[in-house]
């Protein structure tokens, strides 16, 4: 039976982190520009006020990243090319770590992510027990799904007793009616099957699927931002994702099918240069604020079709580069602004927005975002991780680090239905079925 098929009575969950022992975790961030693999050792840590949600320290011991091939906007378009990108990224991380991995926690951007709300109430007698909480959470997680969609994450964001909401730990309290509100993030099934197939072809198993916006927010939002309410906007290569946190909980996600690759292609077409040259031009000289550029400030480019010799180079004004970049950036941010407004959670976000992802590093991006979103914007980098060199500590690695944090918060998931956040295995391989049984039996 397919592990994506609904109606399973028992769903395997990601194995809980040992409270007193270290554990090695491997993750895979599959993006449109790069495929990144991180291997890290998670060690139990002493609780502190700085990162109260973290139960373990994270030390990265292996890093591998490869130019992404066969992936477009997070969707697998070429199995063979995507497999090779995954193999090379994993092999590089394994060599650095000095070990071999068998399974990975994998990011998901594809599948037209969509947030749903679930709610349930049950009668209680006397003190509320953990069984009561588990029952109401399971009922709240059972939201009706559209055909060919599956639940990626099911997370409670509010508990209530007799209509009094905003409660956190209700076990031991008294009341007649216990209620729960649930955020269920869903995705289309087919892109996930194909992503799983790529990993399986590389002789690896998917230990968990984690939505990119959730992972990025886990690594970049500080505790006060998550508690007071904030939005994390991850500007990737093929898509821009949105995650909203309230009271420390993940309550909403959305995405816009525009990202850094679209800016690159605008430059390539506008200047008649190769996409690879356009990417370098964007990274080295790109800016969203054309008014700050002088027309006499020029940079060399190689026209399309030329060999690239010294005589074949021409120059373009940096102000022209900015004028090509800005409309696409504005379009993307305006769509993000509209999605935030449509979420109905504008009051939750307030004035707090964290911008992250590779495309967010474009010069002037934060200033442009402040003007369009009309909110305070800061550039988010992954925090609370050791072992990364400076080039891997930037916003482009926010999702990868967030995947390492996910096992520390996975216990918050409520698999009231076919949630696949905690499992994904190739049903057509005997190893996959055996591995699933073995992990559930441990």
Coordinates of C-alpha atoms in Angstrom, one line a residue:
X1 CA 0.0 0.0 0.0
X2 CA 1.2 3.5 -0.8
X3 CA 2.6 5.5 2.1
X4 CA 0.9 8.5 0.5
X5 CA -2.5 6.7 0.6
X6 CA -5.0 8.0 3.1
X7 CA -6.7 5.8 5.7
X8 CA -3.7 4.4 7.5
X9 CA -4.4 3.6 11.1
X10 CA -0.8 4.0 12.2
X11 CA 1.7 6.5 10.8
X12 CA 5.4 6.3 11.4
X13 CA 6.9 9.5 12.9
X14 CA 10.3 10.9 12.9
X15 CA 12.3 9.3 15.7
X16 CA 12.4 11.4 18.9
X17 CA 15.8 12.9 19.7
X18 CA 17.5 11.1 22.7
X19 CA 17.4 13.4 25.7
X20 CA 20.8 12.4 27.0
X21 CA 22.7 11.2 24.0
X22 CA 24.0 12.8 20.8
X23 CA 22.5 12.0 17.4
X24 CA 23.7 12.6 13.9
X25 CA 21.2 14.2 11.5
X26 CA 21.4 14.6 7.8
X27 CA 19.3 17.0 5.7
X28 CA 18.8 17.9 2.1
X29 CA 17.6 21.2 0.8
X30 CA 16.4 20.8 -2.8
X31 CA 16.2 24.2 -4.4
X32 CA 16.0 25.6 -8.0
X33 CA 19.5 27.1 -7.8
X34 CA 21.3 24.6 -5.5
X35 CA 21.0 21.3 -3.7
X36 CA 22.5 21.4 -0.2
X37 CA 23.3 18.6 2.1
X38 CA 24.3 19.1 5.7
X39 CA 25.3 16.5 8.3
X40 CA 25.3 17.6 11.9
X41 CA 25.7 16.2 15.4
X42 CA 22.9 17.2 17.7
X43 CA 23.9 17.2 21.4
X44 CA 21.5 17.7 24.4
X45 CA 21.9 21.2 25.7
X46 CA 21.1 23.0 29.0
X47 CA 17.9 25.1 28.7
X48 CA 18.5 28.8 28.3
X49 CA 16.5 32.0 27.6
X50 CA 18.4 32.7 24.3
X51 CA 16.9 29.7 22.4
X52 CA 14.3 28.3 24.6
X53 CA 12.8 26.1 21.9
X54 CA 16.0 24.3 21.2
X55 CA 16.7 21.1 23.1
X56 CA 20.0 20.3 21.4
X57 CA 23.1 22.2 20.2
X58 CA 23.9 21.8 16.5
X59 CA 27.4 21.2 15.2
X60 CA 27.7 20.8 11.4
X61 CA 30.3 18.2 10.5
X62 CA 29.6 17.9 6.8
X63 CA 28.6 20.3 4.1
X64 CA 28.0 19.6 0.4
X65 CA 26.2 21.7 -2.2
X66 CA 25.8 21.3 -5.9
X67 CA 24.4 23.4 -8.7
X68 CA 20.7 22.3 -9.1
X69 CA 19.8 20.4 -12.3
X70 CA 16.5 18.9 -13.1
X71 CA 14.6 21.1 -10.6
X72 CA 12.4 24.0 -11.6
X73 CA 10.6 26.1 -8.9
X74 CA 11.1 23.2 -6.5
X75 CA 9.5 20.7 -8.9
X76 CA 11.4 17.7 -10.4
X77 CA 11.5 18.1 -14.2
X78 CA 14.3 15.6 -14.9
X79 CA 14.8 12.6 -12.7
X80 CA 18.3 11.7 -13.9
X81 CA 19.7 15.3 -13.7
X82 CA 18.1 15.8 -10.2
X83 CA 19.5 12.5 -9.0
X84 CA 23.0 13.5 -10.0
X85 CA 22.8 16.8 -8.2
X86 CA 21.6 15.0 -5.0
X87 CA 24.3 12.3 -5.3
X88 CA 27.1 14.9 -5.7
X89 CA 25.9 17.1 -2.8
X90 CA 25.5 14.1 -0.5
X91 CA 28.9 12.6 -1.4
X92 CA 30.6 15.9 -0.7
X93 CA 29.0 16.2 2.8
X94 CA 29.8 12.5 3.5
X95 CA 33.5 13.0 2.6
X96 CA 33.7 16.0 4.9
X97 CA 32.0 14.3 7.8
X98 CA 33.8 11.0 7.3
X99 CA 30.7 8.9 7.4
X100 CA 28.0 7.4 5.2
X101 CA 24.3 8.4 5.6
X102 CA 21.2 6.4 4.8
X103 CA 18.3 8.8 5.3
X104 CA 17.6 12.5 5.0
X105 CA 15.1 15.1 6.2
X106 CA 14.1 16.8 2.9
X107 CA 12.7 20.3 2.2
X108 CA 9.6 20.8 0.1
X109 CA 8.8 23.9 -1.9
X110 CA 6.7 22.3 -4.6
X111 CA 3.1 21.1 -4.4
X112 CA 1.3 24.5 -4.2
X113 CA 1.4 24.7 -0.4
X114 CA -1.9 25.6 1.1
X115 CA -2.9 26.3 4.8
X116 CA -6.1 24.9 6.2
X117 CA -7.7 25.3 9.6
X118 CA -9.1 22.5 11.7
X119 CA -11.1 22.7 15.0
X120 CA -12.6 20.3 17.4
X121 CA -14.2 20.2 20.9
X122 CA -14.8 17.3 23.3
X123 CA -16.6 16.9 26.6
X124 CA -14.4 16.4 29.6
X125 CA -15.1 15.1 33.1
X126 CA -13.0 16.5 36.0
X127 CA -9.4 17.2 35.4
X128 CA -8.2 17.2 31.8
X129 CA -5.8 14.3 31.0
X130 CA -3.2 13.9 28.3
X131 CA -5.6 11.4 26.7
X132 CA -8.2 14.2 26.4
X133 CA -5.6 16.5 24.8
X134 CA -4.5 13.8 22.3
X135 CA -8.1 13.0 21.4
X136 CA -9.1 16.6 20.6
X137 CA -5.9 17.3 18.7
X138 CA -6.4 14.1 16.6
X139 CA -10.0 15.3 15.8
X140 CA -8.9 18.8 14.9
X141 CA -6.2 17.5 12.5
X142 CA -8.8 15.6 10.5
X143 CA -9.7 18.3 8.0
X144 CA -11.1 17.3 4.6
X145 CA -8.4 17.4 1.9
X146 CA -8.8 18.0 -1.8
X147 CA -8.2 15.0 -4.1
X148 CA -4.5 14.2 -4.6
X149 CA -3.4 16.4 -1.7
X150 CA -1.7 15.3 1.5
X151 CA -1.0 16.9 4.8
X152 CA 2.6 18.0 5.3
X153 CA 2.3 19.4 8.8
X154 CA -0.5 19.4 11.4
X155 CA 0.3 21.8 14.3
X156 CA -2.0 23.0 17.1
X157 CA -1.9 26.8 17.6
X158 CA -4.6 27.2 20.3
X159 CA -6.3 25.3 23.1
X160 CA -9.4 26.4 25.0
X161 CA -11.4 25.3 28.0
X162 CA -15.1 26.2 28.1
X163 CA -14.5 28.9 25.4
X164 CA -11.5 30.4 27.2
X165 CA -8.7 30.4 24.5
X166 CA -5.0 31.1 24.6
X167 CA -4.1 28.3 26.9
X168 CA -0.9 26.3 26.6
X169 CA -0.5 23.4 29.1
X170 CA -4.1 22.3 29.9
X171 CA -3.3 18.9 31.5
X172 CA -4.5 19.0 35.1
X173 CA -6.9 21.9 34.5
X174 CA -10.7 21.5 35.0
X175 CA -13.5 22.2 32.6
X176 CA -16.4 20.8 30.7
X177 CA -15.4 21.4 27.1
X178 CA -11.8 21.1 25.7
X179 CA -11.3 22.7 22.3
X180 CA -8.3 22.8 19.9
X181 CA -7.5 24.8 16.7
X182 CA -5.2 23.3 14.2
X183 CA -3.0 24.5 11.3
X184 CA -2.8 21.9 8.6
X185 CA -0.4 22.6 5.8
X186 CA -1.1 20.6 2.6
X187 CA 0.6 20.0 -0.7
X188 CA 0.0 18.2 -3.9
X189 CA 1.0 14.5 -3.8
X190 CA 2.6 14.1 -7.3
X191 CA 5.5 16.5 -6.8
X192 CA 6.3 14.8 -3.5
X193 CA 6.3 11.4 -5.1
X194 CA 8.8 12.6 -7.7
X195 CA 11.0 14.2 -5.2
X196 CA 11.0 11.0 -3.1
X197 CA 11.8 9.0 -6.2
X198 CA 14.9 11.2 -6.8
X199 CA 16.2 10.5 -3.3
X200 CA 15.4 6.8 -3.5
X201 CA 17.3 6.6 -6.8
X202 CA 20.4 8.0 -5.0
X203 CA 20.1 4.9 -2.7
X204 CA 18.8 7.1 0.2
X205 CA 15.5 7.3 2.1
X206 CA 13.5 10.3 3.1
X207 CA 13.1 10.4 6.9
X208 CA 10.8 13.4 6.8
X209 CA 9.4 16.0 4.5
X210 CA 9.5 19.6 5.9
X211 CA 7.9 22.6 4.2
X212 CA 10.6 25.2 3.2
X213 CA 8.8 28.2 4.8
X214 CA 8.5 26.3 8.1
X215 CA 12.2 25.3 8.0
X216 CA 13.4 28.8 7.1
X217 CA 11.3 30.4 9.9
X218 CA 12.7 27.9 12.5
X219 CA 16.3 29.0 11.7
X220 CA 15.8 32.8 11.4
X221 CA 13.1 33.9 13.8
X222 CA 14.2 34.7 17.3
X223 CA 12.0 33.8 20.2
X224 CA 10.4 37.2 20.7
X225 CA 9.5 37.5 17.0
X226 CA 7.8 34.1 16.9
X227 CA 6.0 34.9 20.2
X228 CA 4.8 38.4 19.3
X229 CA 3.9 37.4 15.7
X230 CA 6.1 37.7 12.6
X231 CA 6.3 36.8 9.0
X232 CA 9.3 35.0 7.5
X233 CA 9.7 35.6 3.7
X234 CA 12.2 33.2 2.0
X235 CA 13.2 34.5 -1.4
X236 CA 14.6 31.4 -3.2
X237 CA 15.6 30.8 -6.7
X238 CA 12.3 29.5 -8.1
X239 CA 9.8 30.6 -5.6
X240 CA 9.2 32.9 -2.6
X241 CA 7.6 31.3 0.4
X242 CA 5.8 32.9 3.4
X243 CA 5.5 31.6 6.9
X244 CA 3.6 33.3 9.7
X245 CA 4.2 32.6 13.4
X246 CA 1.9 33.6 16.3
X247 CA 2.5 32.9 20.0
X248 CA 5.5 30.8 19.0
X249 CA 3.4 28.6 16.7
X250 CA 3.4 28.1 12.9
X251 CA 0.0 29.3 11.9
X252 CA 0.1 30.0 8.1
X253 CA 2.1 29.4 4.9
X254 CA 1.9 30.4 1.3
X255 CA 4.1 30.9 -1.7
X256 CA 4.6 33.0 -4.8
X257 CA 6.0 31.4 -8.0
X258 CA 8.7 34.0 -8.5
X259 CA 12.2 34.1 -7.2
X260 CA 15.8 34.9 -8.0
X261 CA 15.9 32.9 -11.2
X262 CA 13.3 35.2 -12.7
X263 CA 15.5 38.2 -12.0
X264 CA 18.4 36.4 -13.6
X265 CA 16.4 35.6 -16.8
X266 CA 15.2 39.2 -17.0
X267 CA 18.8 40.3 -17.0
X268 CA 19.8 37.7 -19.6
X269 CA 17.0 38.8 -22.0
X270 CA 17.3 42.5 -21.3
X271 CA 21.1 42.6 -21.9
X272 CA 21.3 39.7 -24.4
X273 CA 23.8 37.7 -22.3
X274 CA 24.0 34.1 -21.2
X275 CA 22.0 33.2 -18.0
X276 CA 25.3 32.2 -16.3
X277 CA 26.8 35.6 -17.0
X278 CA 23.5 37.2 -15.9
X279 CA 23.7 35.4 -12.6
X280 CA 27.2 36.6 -11.9
X281 CA 26.2 40.1 -12.9
X282 CA 23.2 40.0 -10.5
X283 CA 25.3 38.8 -7.6
X284 CA 28.3 41.1 -8.1
X285 CA 26.6 44.3 -9.4
X286 CA 22.9 43.9 -8.9
X287 CA 20.8 46.4 -6.9
X288 CA 17.1 47.3 -6.5
X289 CA 17.7 51.0 -6.1
X290 CA 18.5 52.4 -9.5
X291 CA 18.4 56.0 -8.2
X292 CA 21.7 55.3 -6.3
X293 CA 23.5 54.3 -9.5
X294 CA 25.4 56.6 -11.8
X295 CA 25.1 56.2 -15.6
X296 CA 28.9 56.5 -15.9
X297 CA 29.4 53.6 -13.5
X298 CA 29.7 50.7 -16.0
X299 CA 30.6 47.0 -15.8
X300 CA 31.8 44.7 -18.6
X301 CA 29.5 42.1 -20.2
X302 CA 29.9 39.5 -22.9
X303 CA 27.2 39.7 -25.6
X304 CA 25.3 36.5 -26.4
X305 CA 27.1 34.5 -29.0
X306 CA 30.5 36.0 -28.5
X307 CA 33.5 33.9 -27.4
X308 CA 34.2 36.0 -24.4
X309 CA 37.6 37.4 -25.5
X310 CA 38.8 40.8 -24.4
X311 CA 37.8 42.4 -27.7
X312 CA 34.3 41.0 -27.6
X313 CA 33.4 42.6 -24.3
X314 CA 31.1 45.6 -24.0
X315 CA 29.9 47.5 -21.0
X316 CA 26.5 48.4 -19.5
X317 CA 25.6 51.0 -16.9
X318 CA 24.9 49.7 -13.4
X319 CA 21.9 51.9 -13.4
X320 CA 20.5 49.9 -16.3
X321 CA 21.1 46.7 -14.4
X322 CA 19.1 48.1 -11.5
X323 CA 16.3 49.3 -13.8
X324 CA 15.9 45.7 -15.2
X325 CA 16.0 44.1 -11.7
X326 CA 13.7 46.5 -9.8
X327 CA 10.4 45.7 -11.7
X328 CA 10.6 42.0 -11.0
X329 CA 11.5 42.6 -7.4
X330 CA 8.6 44.9 -7.0
X331 CA 6.2 42.4 -8.6
X332 CA 7.4 39.7 -6.3
X333 CA 7.1 41.8 -3.1
X334 CA 3.7 43.2 -4.2
X335 CA 2.4 39.6 -4.6
X336 CA 3.8 38.8 -1.1
X337 CA 2.0 41.9 0.3
X338 CA -1.2 40.7 -1.3
X339 CA -0.8 37.2 0.1
X340 CA -0.2 38.6 3.6
X341 CA -3.3 40.7 3.4
X342 CA -5.4 37.7 2.1
X343 CA -4.2 35.6 5.0
X344 CA -6.3 37.6 7.4
X345 CA -3.3 37.6 9.8
X346 CA -2.0 41.1 9.1
X347 CA -2.8 42.1 12.7
X348 CA -0.7 39.1 13.9
X349 CA 2.4 40.1 11.9
X350 CA 2.2 43.7 13.0
X351 CA 5.3 45.5 11.7
X352 CA 7.7 42.5 11.9
X353 CA 9.0 40.8 8.7
X354 CA 12.1 38.8 8.4
X355 CA 13.6 38.5 4.8
X356 CA 15.8 35.5 4.1
X357 CA 16.8 33.2 1.2
X358 CA 19.5 33.6 -1.5
X359 CA 17.6 36.3 -3.4
X360 CA 17.2 38.4 -0.3
X361 CA 20.9 39.3 -0.4
X362 CA 20.5 41.5 -3.4
X363 CA 21.7 45.0 -2.6
X364 CA 18.8 47.3 -1.6
X365 CA 16.3 44.5 -1.2
X366 CA 15.6 45.3 2.5
X367 CA 14.9 48.9 1.6
X368 CA 12.7 48.0 -1.3
X369 CA 10.8 45.5 0.9
X370 CA 10.2 48.1 3.6
X371 CA 8.6 50.5 1.1
X372 CA 6.3 47.9 -0.5
X373 CA 5.3 45.9 2.5
X374 CA 5.1 48.9 4.8
X375 CA 6.7 47.0 7.6
X376 CA 10.0 46.8 9.4
X377 CA 12.2 44.4 7.6
X378 CA 15.4 42.8 8.7
X379 CA 17.6 40.3 6.9
X380 CA 17.4 36.9 8.5
X381 CA 20.4 34.6 8.9
X382 CA 20.3 31.1 10.5
X383 CA 21.2 31.4 14.3
X384 CA 22.2 28.9 16.9
X385 CA 24.4 26.6 14.8
X386 CA 28.1 25.9 14.9
X387 CA 30.6 24.4 12.4
X388 CA 29.5 26.4 9.3
X389 CA 32.1 28.6 7.5
X390 CA 31.1 32.2 6.9
X391 CA 30.0 31.5 3.3
X392 CA 27.5 29.0 4.5
X393 CA 26.0 31.1 7.3
X394 CA 24.1 33.5 5.1
X395 CA 20.4 33.7 4.2
X396 CA 20.8 31.2 1.4
X397 CA 21.3 28.4 4.0
X398 CA 18.3 29.3 6.2
X399 CA 16.3 26.3 5.0
X400 CA 19.1 23.9 5.4
X401 CA 19.7 24.9 9.0
X402 CA 16.0 24.9 9.7
X403 CA 15.8 21.3 8.7
X404 CA 18.4 20.5 11.4
X405 CA 16.3 22.3 13.9
X406 CA 13.1 20.5 12.9
X407 CA 13.7 17.2 14.9
X408 CA 13.7 19.3 18.0
X409 CA 10.1 20.5 17.4
X410 CA 8.7 17.5 15.5
X411 CA 6.9 16.3 18.6
X412 CA 4.5 19.2 18.1
X413 CA 3.1 17.4 15.0
X414 CA -0.3 15.8 15.2
X415 CA -0.8 13.1 12.6
X416 CA -4.6 12.9 12.8
X417 CA -4.6 11.8 9.1
X418 CA -2.3 11.1 6.2
X419 CA 0.5 13.5 7.3
X420 CA 3.7 12.7 5.6
X421 CA 5.9 15.2 7.4
X422 CA 7.2 12.2 9.3
X423 CA 7.6 9.7 6.6
X424 CA 8.2 9.2 2.9
X425 CA 9.6 6.0 1.4
X426 CA 9.6 4.4 -2.0
X427 CA 6.7 1.9 -1.8
X428 CA 8.1 0.0 -4.8
X429 CA 11.3 -1.0 -3.1
X430 CA 11.6 -3.9 -0.6
X431 CA 14.2 -1.9 1.3
X432 CA 11.8 1.0 1.6
X433 CA 9.0 -1.1 3.1
X434 CA 11.4 -2.9 5.4
X435 CA 13.0 0.3 6.6
X436 CA 9.5 1.8 7.3
X437 CA 8.6 -1.3 9.4
X438 CA 11.9 -1.3 11.2
X439 CA 11.8 2.4 12.2
X440 CA 8.2 2.0 13.5
X441 CA 9.3 -1.0 15.5
X442 CA 12.2 0.7 17.3

